[in-house]
Amino acid sequence: MFPQNEEVSTDEDIVAVTERYRRFARSEAPGRSDLYEAWARKVADSHELAAIVARLPPTKRQPPLVFAIARLAGTPETPDALAAWLPAHAEEFVAEASRRSLQSNEPLRCAALLPALSLVDGPIALLEIGVSAGLCLYPDRYSYRYVRDGGDAVALDPVGGPSSVVLESRLRGSAVPFLRLPDVVWRAGIDLHPLDPRDPETERWLSALVWPGETGRVARIAGALEIARADPPRLFAGDALDSLAEAAASAPAEATLVVTTPGVIIHIPGRRREELITQIRALGRWVTIDQLATHRGWTSVPDPERNAFAVALDGQVLGYADPLGAWLEWRPDARLPAA
């Protein structure tokens, strides 16, 4: 039995949840998950459901987190099931959601990170912020297939042969980035609540975070977890700003420290974002995937109006990508940033 949660929702909280879920149903879920679109509409249209979700802290009300909790509990994946399950299990839901966080550890992001990592000479000490279970810390252990618009593919495999995890990403445009597998000699990550890849519960939770209708992700996560279990990364639990110096100091001195922040900076409060970027750049190289409006850490912004995530090395925008790595568009004029 989960402990009782005494949080109550205010009218303002309920309105905020209603608007958030209506927006999610209108502009985020369509084309990606019919079930999540239907569930979001149920919450937005029901004062009772919105009031239950509004009992959560604001940072825990995201639709993908709420829906993952419901699916983890065994809620049937039908349009009406959430409306029946949530009121009947409100206390259990609030307690569980309050201790969880979104940690969609998608290894396919390595397909977007790899071209930037290819520009850094090794050996590399790889440190990820927002690491979850560390599945993006193994860019050297995966195989890659960049499928071009014409149908042909740019293939890259580890020296020992094709990996059990093959990352396929669509390569848009005419430019083909320089690609090589990085020489990673040390890997570690920072997270408020890092997940141990050796814990069976980790696979259950990461699988629950995959949206219904997304193909290939559950199998990809399972394969990447097998790789991580064989050589677990070092994980630091804590706030990124508070933990970064300690984590960086534990990296081997003979390796180039590369800090990656794939899609995580937007979850850090505004002022602390800039402080974190400054600290990262003082410690080593920086590879990120972010929307252009997320921060002011860019050293070049070729197209500030573009509605896409930028791939950058040391703040220089080298290309654009799907935030989870499904496609990549390299800039023809991309240049190697100064070390």
mmCIF file of C-alpha atoms in Angstrom:
data_model
loop_
_atom_site.group_PDB
_atom_site.id
_atom_site.type_symbol
_atom_site.label_atom_id
_atom_site.label_comp_id
_atom_site.label_asym_id
_atom_site.label_seq_id
_atom_site.Cartn_x
_atom_site.Cartn_y
_atom_site.Cartn_z
ATOM 1 C CA MET A 1 0.000 0.000 0.000
ATOM 2 C CA PHE A 2 1.332 3.402 -0.936
ATOM 3 C CA PRO A 3 1.352 6.145 1.710
ATOM 4 C CA GLN A 4 -1.444 8.684 1.784
ATOM 5 C CA ASN A 5 -0.675 11.926 -0.019
ATOM 6 C CA GLU A 6 -2.239 14.980 1.548
ATOM 7 C CA GLU A 7 -1.709 17.341 -1.388
ATOM 8 C CA VAL A 8 -4.885 19.016 -2.607
ATOM 9 C CA SER A 9 -5.348 20.809 -5.900
ATOM 10 C CA THR A 10 -6.440 24.419 -6.244
ATOM 11 C CA ASP A 11 -8.681 25.799 -8.969
ATOM 12 C CA GLU A 12 -5.626 27.444 -10.512
ATOM 13 C CA ASP A 13 -3.790 24.119 -10.570
ATOM 14 C CA ILE A 14 -6.749 22.382 -12.197
ATOM 15 C CA VAL A 15 -6.997 25.037 -14.907
ATOM 16 C CA ALA A 16 -3.257 24.694 -15.594
ATOM 17 C CA VAL A 17 -3.554 20.910 -15.919
ATOM 18 C CA THR A 18 -6.586 21.219 -18.183
ATOM 19 C CA GLU A 19 -4.785 23.625 -20.508
ATOM 20 C CA ARG A 20 -1.611 21.525 -20.514
ATOM 21 C CA TYR A 21 -3.443 18.323 -21.428
ATOM 22 C CA ARG A 22 -5.592 20.003 -24.041
ATOM 23 C CA ARG A 23 -2.443 21.402 -25.667
ATOM 24 C CA PHE A 24 -0.777 17.978 -25.528
ATOM 25 C CA ALA A 25 -3.804 16.357 -27.184
ATOM 26 C CA ARG A 26 -3.930 19.041 -29.848
ATOM 27 C CA SER A 27 -0.298 19.490 -30.838
ATOM 28 C CA GLU A 28 2.014 16.894 -29.279
ATOM 29 C CA ALA A 29 0.355 13.475 -29.373
ATOM 30 C CA PRO A 30 -1.275 13.465 -32.854
ATOM 31 C CA GLY A 31 0.711 11.357 -35.282
ATOM 32 C CA ARG A 32 2.763 9.846 -32.501
ATOM 33 C CA SER A 33 0.299 8.070 -30.185
ATOM 34 C CA ASP A 34 -3.458 7.784 -30.691
ATOM 35 C CA LEU A 35 -3.847 6.396 -27.167
ATOM 36 C CA TYR A 36 -2.053 9.299 -25.499
ATOM 37 C CA GLU A 37 -4.072 11.768 -27.551
ATOM 38 C CA ALA A 38 -7.286 10.108 -26.324
ATOM 39 C CA TRP A 39 -6.100 9.955 -22.711
ATOM 40 C CA ALA A 40 -5.041 13.601 -22.744
ATOM 41 C CA ARG A 41 -8.478 14.625 -23.992
ATOM 42 C CA LYS A 42 -10.077 12.604 -21.193
ATOM 43 C CA VAL A 43 -8.057 14.509 -18.582
ATOM 44 C CA ALA A 44 -8.683 17.879 -20.223
ATOM 45 C CA ASP A 45 -12.438 17.244 -20.397
ATOM 46 C CA SER A 46 -12.842 15.906 -16.851
ATOM 47 C CA HIS A 47 -12.669 18.133 -13.779
ATOM 48 C CA GLU A 48 -12.274 15.016 -11.602
ATOM 49 C CA LEU A 49 -9.292 13.648 -13.537
ATOM 50 C CA ALA A 50 -7.624 17.056 -13.836
ATOM 51 C CA ALA A 51 -8.019 17.581 -10.081
ATOM 52 C CA ILE A 52 -6.221 14.302 -9.346
ATOM 53 C CA VAL A 53 -3.330 15.158 -11.664
ATOM 54 C CA ALA A 54 -3.189 18.675 -10.163
ATOM 55 C CA ARG A 55 -2.389 17.159 -6.760
ATOM 56 C CA LEU A 56 1.076 16.378 -8.124
ATOM 57 C CA PRO A 57 3.934 18.904 -7.977
ATOM 58 C CA PRO A 58 4.017 20.952 -11.206
ATOM 59 C CA THR A 59 7.158 19.159 -12.390
ATOM 60 C CA LYS A 60 5.367 15.791 -12.143
ATOM 61 C CA ARG A 61 2.246 16.614 -14.163
ATOM 62 C CA GLN A 62 3.637 15.926 -17.650
ATOM 63 C CA PRO A 63 1.264 13.736 -19.668
ATOM 64 C CA PRO A 64 3.953 11.169 -20.648
ATOM 65 C CA LEU A 65 4.872 10.692 -16.972
ATOM 66 C CA VAL A 66 1.267 10.411 -15.793
ATOM 67 C CA PHE A 67 0.372 7.973 -18.570
ATOM 68 C CA ALA A 68 3.484 5.855 -17.965
ATOM 69 C CA ILE A 69 2.471 5.455 -14.312
ATOM 70 C CA ALA A 70 -0.971 4.271 -15.401
ATOM 71 C CA ARG A 71 0.470 1.759 -17.863
ATOM 72 C CA LEU A 72 3.041 0.525 -15.338
ATOM 73 C CA ALA A 73 0.118 -0.255 -13.011
ATOM 74 C CA GLY A 74 -1.493 -2.381 -15.715
ATOM 75 C CA THR A 75 -4.162 0.004 -16.954
ATOM 76 C CA PRO A 76 -5.623 -1.371 -20.210
ATOM 77 C CA GLU A 77 -4.457 0.592 -23.238
ATOM 78 C CA THR A 78 -7.912 1.645 -24.386
ATOM 79 C CA PRO A 79 -9.314 5.181 -24.767
ATOM 80 C CA ASP A 80 -11.651 4.950 -21.763
ATOM 81 C CA ALA A 81 -9.459 2.948 -19.360
ATOM 82 C CA LEU A 82 -7.634 5.895 -17.794
ATOM 83 C CA ALA A 83 -10.898 7.581 -16.805
ATOM 84 C CA ALA A 84 -11.902 4.443 -14.902
ATOM 85 C CA TRP A 85 -8.512 3.651 -13.356
ATOM 86 C CA LEU A 86 -7.363 7.051 -12.105
ATOM 87 C CA PRO A 87 -10.237 7.862 -9.654
ATOM 88 C CA ALA A 88 -10.140 4.307 -8.294
ATOM 89 C CA HIS A 89 -6.402 4.466 -7.596
ATOM 90 C CA ALA A 90 -5.878 8.173 -6.891
ATOM 91 C CA GLU A 91 -3.779 7.791 -3.726
ATOM 92 C CA GLU A 92 -1.628 5.068 -5.247
ATOM 93 C CA PHE A 93 -1.167 7.148 -8.393
ATOM 94 C CA VAL A 94 -0.198 10.372 -6.585
ATOM 95 C CA ALA A 95 2.360 8.580 -4.406
ATOM 96 C CA GLU A 96 3.948 6.740 -7.320
ATOM 97 C CA ALA A 97 4.025 9.704 -9.703
ATOM 98 C CA SER A 98 5.520 11.934 -7.008
ATOM 99 C CA ARG A 99 8.587 9.703 -6.740
ATOM 100 C CA ARG A 100 9.061 9.130 -10.473
ATOM 101 C CA SER A 101 10.480 11.363 -13.185
ATOM 102 C CA LEU A 102 10.645 11.395 -16.966
ATOM 103 C CA GLN A 103 13.784 9.506 -17.967
ATOM 104 C CA SER A 104 13.146 8.515 -21.567
ATOM 105 C CA ASN A 105 16.621 7.113 -22.144
ATOM 106 C CA GLU A 106 16.542 6.800 -25.955
ATOM 107 C CA PRO A 107 19.809 5.354 -27.350
ATOM 108 C CA LEU A 108 18.836 6.556 -30.842
ATOM 109 C CA ARG A 109 19.906 10.024 -29.684
ATOM 110 C CA CYS A 110 23.452 8.782 -30.230
ATOM 111 C CA ALA A 111 22.757 9.015 -33.978
ATOM 112 C CA ALA A 112 22.423 12.789 -33.534
ATOM 113 C CA LEU A 113 25.343 13.046 -31.086
ATOM 114 C CA LEU A 114 27.788 10.962 -33.109
ATOM 115 C CA PRO A 115 28.653 13.504 -35.857
ATOM 116 C CA ALA A 116 29.611 16.073 -33.191
ATOM 117 C CA LEU A 117 31.556 13.489 -31.180
ATOM 118 C CA SER A 118 33.357 12.521 -34.392
ATOM 119 C CA LEU A 119 34.984 15.955 -34.404
ATOM 120 C CA VAL A 120 36.650 15.417 -31.020
ATOM 121 C CA ASP A 121 39.967 13.595 -30.939
ATOM 122 C CA GLY A 122 40.189 10.763 -28.428
ATOM 123 C CA PRO A 123 40.617 9.246 -26.035
ATOM 124 C CA ILE A 124 37.359 10.632 -24.651
ATOM 125 C CA ALA A 125 35.974 10.703 -21.122
ATOM 126 C CA LEU A 126 32.233 10.931 -21.730
ATOM 127 C CA LEU A 127 30.036 12.566 -19.078
ATOM 128 C CA GLU A 128 26.283 12.950 -19.607
ATOM 129 C CA ILE A 129 23.970 15.224 -17.636
ATOM 130 C CA GLY A 130 20.478 13.795 -17.197
ATOM 131 C CA VAL A 131 21.897 10.329 -17.690
ATOM 132 C CA SER A 132 18.957 8.165 -16.574
ATOM 133 C CA ALA A 133 20.372 4.628 -17.024
ATOM 134 C CA GLY A 134 23.241 5.772 -19.243
ATOM 135 C CA LEU A 135 22.108 4.358 -22.578
ATOM 136 C CA CYS A 136 23.484 7.387 -24.478
ATOM 137 C CA LEU A 137 26.948 6.794 -22.998
ATOM 138 C CA TYR A 138 27.732 3.984 -25.444
ATOM 139 C CA PRO A 139 28.030 5.679 -28.859
ATOM 140 C CA ASP A 140 31.103 3.522 -29.523
ATOM 141 C CA ARG A 141 29.203 0.256 -28.930
ATOM 142 C CA TYR A 142 26.321 0.764 -31.370
ATOM 143 C CA SER A 143 26.014 0.308 -35.139
ATOM 144 C CA TYR A 144 24.655 3.179 -37.235
ATOM 145 C CA ARG A 145 22.690 3.361 -40.466
ATOM 146 C CA TYR A 146 22.104 6.871 -41.780
ATOM 147 C CA VAL A 147 19.515 6.431 -44.540
ATOM 148 C CA ARG A 148 19.689 9.155 -47.164
ATOM 149 C CA ASP A 149 16.746 10.611 -49.075
ATOM 150 C CA GLY A 150 17.711 8.604 -52.166
ATOM 151 C CA GLY A 151 17.462 5.340 -50.256
ATOM 152 C CA ASP A 152 21.152 4.519 -49.861
ATOM 153 C CA ALA A 153 22.672 4.370 -46.384
ATOM 154 C CA VAL A 154 25.853 5.497 -44.673
ATOM 155 C CA ALA A 155 26.850 2.585 -42.433
ATOM 156 C CA LEU A 156 29.192 2.531 -39.452
ATOM 157 C CA ASP A 157 29.956 -0.446 -37.188
ATOM 158 C CA PRO A 158 32.246 -1.024 -34.215
ATOM 159 C CA VAL A 159 35.670 -2.487 -35.045
ATOM 160 C CA GLY A 160 34.608 -5.889 -33.743
ATOM 161 C CA GLY A 161 31.654 -6.079 -36.121
ATOM 162 C CA PRO A 162 27.993 -5.032 -36.184
ATOM 163 C CA SER A 163 26.470 -4.287 -32.813
ATOM 164 C CA SER A 164 23.383 -5.993 -31.401
ATOM 165 C CA VAL A 165 21.903 -2.471 -31.330
ATOM 166 C CA VAL A 166 21.573 -0.851 -34.755
ATOM 167 C CA LEU A 167 20.566 2.810 -34.749
ATOM 168 C CA GLU A 168 18.820 3.884 -37.934
ATOM 169 C CA SER A 169 18.358 7.599 -38.603
ATOM 170 C CA ARG A 170 17.194 9.446 -41.696
ATOM 171 C CA LEU A 171 19.846 11.764 -43.173
ATOM 172 C CA ARG A 172 18.157 14.823 -44.656
ATOM 173 C CA GLY A 173 19.687 17.207 -47.147
ATOM 174 C CA SER A 174 22.817 16.826 -49.266
ATOM 175 C CA ALA A 175 25.532 17.152 -46.620
ATOM 176 C CA VAL A 176 27.062 14.010 -45.116
ATOM 177 C CA PRO A 177 28.913 14.627 -41.842
ATOM 178 C CA PHE A 178 32.320 13.197 -41.046
ATOM 179 C CA LEU A 179 31.651 10.050 -39.022
ATOM 180 C CA ARG A 180 33.800 7.869 -36.828
ATOM 181 C CA LEU A 181 33.200 5.976 -33.613
ATOM 182 C CA PRO A 182 34.646 7.823 -30.618
ATOM 183 C CA ASP A 183 37.391 6.286 -28.515
ATOM 184 C CA VAL A 184 35.539 6.328 -25.170
ATOM 185 C CA VAL A 185 37.778 5.213 -22.297
ATOM 186 C CA TRP A 186 35.604 6.414 -19.397
ATOM 187 C CA ARG A 187 31.881 7.019 -19.105
ATOM 188 C CA ALA A 188 29.797 8.534 -16.326
ATOM 189 C CA GLY A 189 26.593 10.463 -15.786
ATOM 190 C CA ILE A 190 24.762 12.797 -13.436
ATOM 191 C CA ASP A 191 21.060 12.568 -12.654
ATOM 192 C CA LEU A 192 18.807 13.550 -9.784
ATOM 193 C CA HIS A 193 17.663 9.925 -9.707
ATOM 194 C CA PRO A 194 19.995 7.787 -11.832
ATOM 195 C CA LEU A 195 18.777 4.354 -12.847
ATOM 196 C CA ASP A 196 20.915 1.253 -12.469
ATOM 197 C CA PRO A 197 20.929 -0.621 -15.813
ATOM 198 C CA ARG A 198 21.394 -3.874 -13.875
ATOM 199 C CA ASP A 199 18.118 -3.445 -11.971
ATOM 200 C CA PRO A 200 15.150 -5.227 -13.670
ATOM 201 C CA GLU A 201 12.898 -2.374 -12.511
ATOM 202 C CA THR A 202 14.887 -0.015 -14.739
ATOM 203 C CA GLU A 203 13.837 -1.849 -17.885
ATOM 204 C CA ARG A 204 10.206 -1.947 -16.724
ATOM 205 C CA TRP A 205 10.136 1.810 -16.150
ATOM 206 C CA LEU A 206 11.996 2.790 -19.320
ATOM 207 C CA SER A 207 9.705 0.528 -21.353
ATOM 208 C CA ALA A 208 6.629 2.117 -19.740
ATOM 209 C CA LEU A 209 7.894 5.539 -20.817
ATOM 210 C CA VAL A 210 7.791 4.519 -24.477
ATOM 211 C CA TRP A 211 4.645 5.950 -26.031
ATOM 212 C CA PRO A 212 2.156 3.392 -27.386
ATOM 213 C CA GLY A 213 2.475 3.373 -31.155
ATOM 214 C CA GLU A 214 6.219 4.053 -31.228
ATOM 215 C CA THR A 215 7.842 1.104 -32.970
ATOM 216 C CA GLY A 216 11.270 -0.283 -32.199
ATOM 217 C CA ARG A 217 11.959 1.688 -29.033
ATOM 218 C CA VAL A 218 11.271 -1.042 -26.468
ATOM 219 C CA ALA A 219 13.551 -3.497 -28.277
ATOM 220 C CA ARG A 220 16.210 -0.809 -28.730
ATOM 221 C CA ILE A 221 16.154 0.034 -25.012
ATOM 222 C CA ALA A 222 16.367 -3.652 -24.082
ATOM 223 C CA GLY A 223 19.387 -4.147 -26.347
ATOM 224 C CA ALA A 224 21.140 -1.040 -25.058
ATOM 225 C CA LEU A 225 20.541 -2.131 -21.460
ATOM 226 C CA GLU A 226 22.310 -5.407 -22.226
ATOM 227 C CA ILE A 227 25.346 -3.417 -23.349
ATOM 228 C CA ALA A 228 25.198 -1.149 -20.302
ATOM 229 C CA ARG A 229 24.884 -4.081 -17.893
ATOM 230 C CA ALA A 230 28.111 -5.576 -19.204
ATOM 231 C CA ASP A 231 30.042 -2.362 -18.492
ATOM 232 C CA PRO A 232 27.975 -0.082 -16.208
ATOM 233 C CA PRO A 233 28.818 3.618 -16.216
ATOM 234 C CA ARG A 234 29.690 5.509 -13.071
ATOM 235 C CA LEU A 235 26.548 7.312 -11.895
ATOM 236 C CA PHE A 236 26.426 10.438 -9.724
ATOM 237 C CA ALA A 237 23.150 11.237 -7.973
ATOM 238 C CA GLY A 238 22.474 14.927 -7.529
ATOM 239 C CA ASP A 239 21.928 18.319 -9.096
ATOM 240 C CA ALA A 240 24.028 18.900 -12.201
ATOM 241 C CA LEU A 241 25.564 22.174 -11.005
ATOM 242 C CA ASP A 242 26.424 20.723 -7.609
ATOM 243 C CA SER A 243 27.819 17.440 -8.954
ATOM 244 C CA LEU A 244 29.595 18.447 -12.165
ATOM 245 C CA ALA A 245 32.968 19.390 -10.677
ATOM 246 C CA GLU A 246 33.188 16.165 -8.653
ATOM 247 C CA ALA A 247 32.216 14.013 -11.622
ATOM 248 C CA ALA A 248 34.647 15.766 -13.958
ATOM 249 C CA ALA A 249 37.480 15.428 -11.447
ATOM 250 C CA SER A 250 37.082 11.641 -11.455
ATOM 251 C CA ALA A 251 37.682 11.410 -15.220
ATOM 252 C CA PRO A 252 41.136 10.244 -16.359
ATOM 253 C CA ALA A 253 43.466 13.199 -16.874
ATOM 254 C CA GLU A 254 44.854 11.836 -20.147
ATOM 255 C CA ALA A 255 41.413 11.815 -21.803
ATOM 256 C CA THR A 256 39.472 14.712 -23.304
ATOM 257 C CA LEU A 257 36.408 15.393 -21.158
ATOM 258 C CA VAL A 258 33.259 15.681 -23.273
ATOM 259 C CA VAL A 259 30.063 16.678 -21.463
ATOM 260 C CA THR A 260 26.797 15.902 -23.250
ATOM 261 C CA THR A 261 23.424 17.479 -22.470
ATOM 262 C CA PRO A 262 20.998 15.903 -24.974
ATOM 263 C CA GLY A 263 17.641 17.584 -24.456
ATOM 264 C CA VAL A 264 18.118 18.106 -20.730
ATOM 265 C CA ILE A 265 18.939 21.806 -20.385
ATOM 266 C CA ILE A 266 15.326 22.846 -20.936
ATOM 267 C CA HIS A 267 14.441 21.086 -17.668
ATOM 268 C CA ILE A 268 16.847 23.279 -15.688
ATOM 269 C CA PRO A 269 15.621 26.681 -14.387
ATOM 270 C CA GLY A 270 16.679 29.593 -16.606
ATOM 271 C CA ARG A 271 19.452 31.266 -14.586
ATOM 272 C CA ARG A 272 21.006 27.936 -13.655
ATOM 273 C CA ARG A 273 21.077 26.905 -17.320
ATOM 274 C CA GLU A 274 23.584 29.605 -18.124
ATOM 275 C CA GLU A 275 25.636 28.818 -15.007
ATOM 276 C CA LEU A 276 25.754 25.153 -15.985
ATOM 277 C CA ILE A 277 26.842 25.907 -19.554
ATOM 278 C CA THR A 278 29.613 28.194 -18.280
ATOM 279 C CA GLN A 279 30.850 25.485 -15.921
ATOM 280 C CA ILE A 280 30.749 22.807 -18.627
ATOM 281 C CA ARG A 281 32.777 24.895 -21.061
ATOM 282 C CA ALA A 282 35.377 25.617 -18.398
ATOM 283 C CA LEU A 283 35.862 21.885 -17.834
ATOM 284 C CA GLY A 284 35.983 20.437 -21.357
ATOM 285 C CA ARG A 285 34.173 20.030 -24.654
ATOM 286 C CA TRP A 286 30.384 20.289 -24.840
ATOM 287 C CA VAL A 287 27.993 18.403 -27.129
ATOM 288 C CA THR A 288 24.285 19.169 -26.968
ATOM 289 C CA ILE A 289 20.931 18.747 -28.704
ATOM 290 C CA ASP A 290 18.634 21.654 -27.844
ATOM 291 C CA GLN A 291 15.995 23.937 -29.267
ATOM 292 C CA LEU A 292 17.589 27.242 -30.213
ATOM 293 C CA ALA A 293 15.458 29.213 -27.745
ATOM 294 C CA THR A 294 16.456 27.015 -24.794
ATOM 295 C CA HIS A 295 19.568 28.977 -23.779
ATOM 296 C CA ARG A 296 22.098 31.617 -24.831
ATOM 297 C CA GLY A 297 25.091 29.294 -24.988
ATOM 298 C CA TRP A 298 25.362 29.275 -28.773
ATOM 299 C CA THR A 299 28.463 30.689 -30.410
ATOM 300 C CA SER A 300 26.673 30.703 -33.764
ATOM 301 C CA VAL A 301 22.964 30.689 -34.557
ATOM 302 C CA PRO A 302 22.555 30.365 -38.324
ATOM 303 C CA ASP A 303 18.773 30.128 -38.354
ATOM 304 C CA PRO A 304 17.147 31.348 -35.105
ATOM 305 C CA GLU A 305 13.630 31.034 -36.563
ATOM 306 C CA ARG A 306 14.020 27.359 -37.380
ATOM 307 C CA ASN A 307 11.656 25.116 -35.425
ATOM 308 C CA ALA A 308 14.054 22.229 -34.817
ATOM 309 C CA PHE A 309 16.584 20.974 -32.321
ATOM 310 C CA ALA A 310 20.168 22.026 -32.974
ATOM 311 C CA VAL A 311 23.177 19.729 -32.713
ATOM 312 C CA ALA A 312 26.169 21.678 -31.470
ATOM 313 C CA LEU A 313 29.763 21.282 -30.383
ATOM 314 C CA ASP A 314 31.018 23.908 -27.926
ATOM 315 C CA GLY A 315 27.995 26.042 -28.789
ATOM 316 C CA GLN A 316 28.552 26.018 -32.553
ATOM 317 C CA VAL A 317 25.471 24.781 -34.392
ATOM 318 C CA LEU A 318 26.543 22.060 -36.820
ATOM 319 C CA GLY A 319 23.176 20.678 -37.837
ATOM 320 C CA TYR A 320 19.601 19.947 -36.841
ATOM 321 C CA ALA A 321 17.984 16.783 -35.558
ATOM 322 C CA ASP A 322 14.889 15.156 -34.235
ATOM 323 C CA PRO A 323 15.195 15.387 -30.424
ATOM 324 C CA LEU A 324 15.246 11.581 -30.171
ATOM 325 C CA GLY A 325 17.557 11.057 -33.151
ATOM 326 C CA ALA A 326 15.077 9.838 -35.780
ATOM 327 C CA TRP A 327 16.520 12.228 -38.376
ATOM 328 C CA LEU A 328 19.586 14.417 -38.858
ATOM 329 C CA GLU A 329 20.288 17.316 -41.203
ATOM 330 C CA TRP A 330 23.917 18.396 -41.339
ATOM 331 C CA ARG A 331 24.796 21.927 -42.377
ATOM 332 C CA PRO A 332 26.880 21.995 -45.579
ATOM 333 C CA ASP A 333 28.979 24.849 -44.154
ATOM 334 C CA ALA A 334 29.558 23.172 -40.754
ATOM 335 C CA ARG A 335 33.093 23.733 -39.546
ATOM 336 C CA LEU A 336 35.096 22.207 -36.748
ATOM 337 C CA PRO A 337 34.883 24.439 -33.662
ATOM 338 C CA ALA A 338 38.153 25.430 -32.079
ATOM 339 C CA ALA A 339 39.286 23.144 -29.267
#
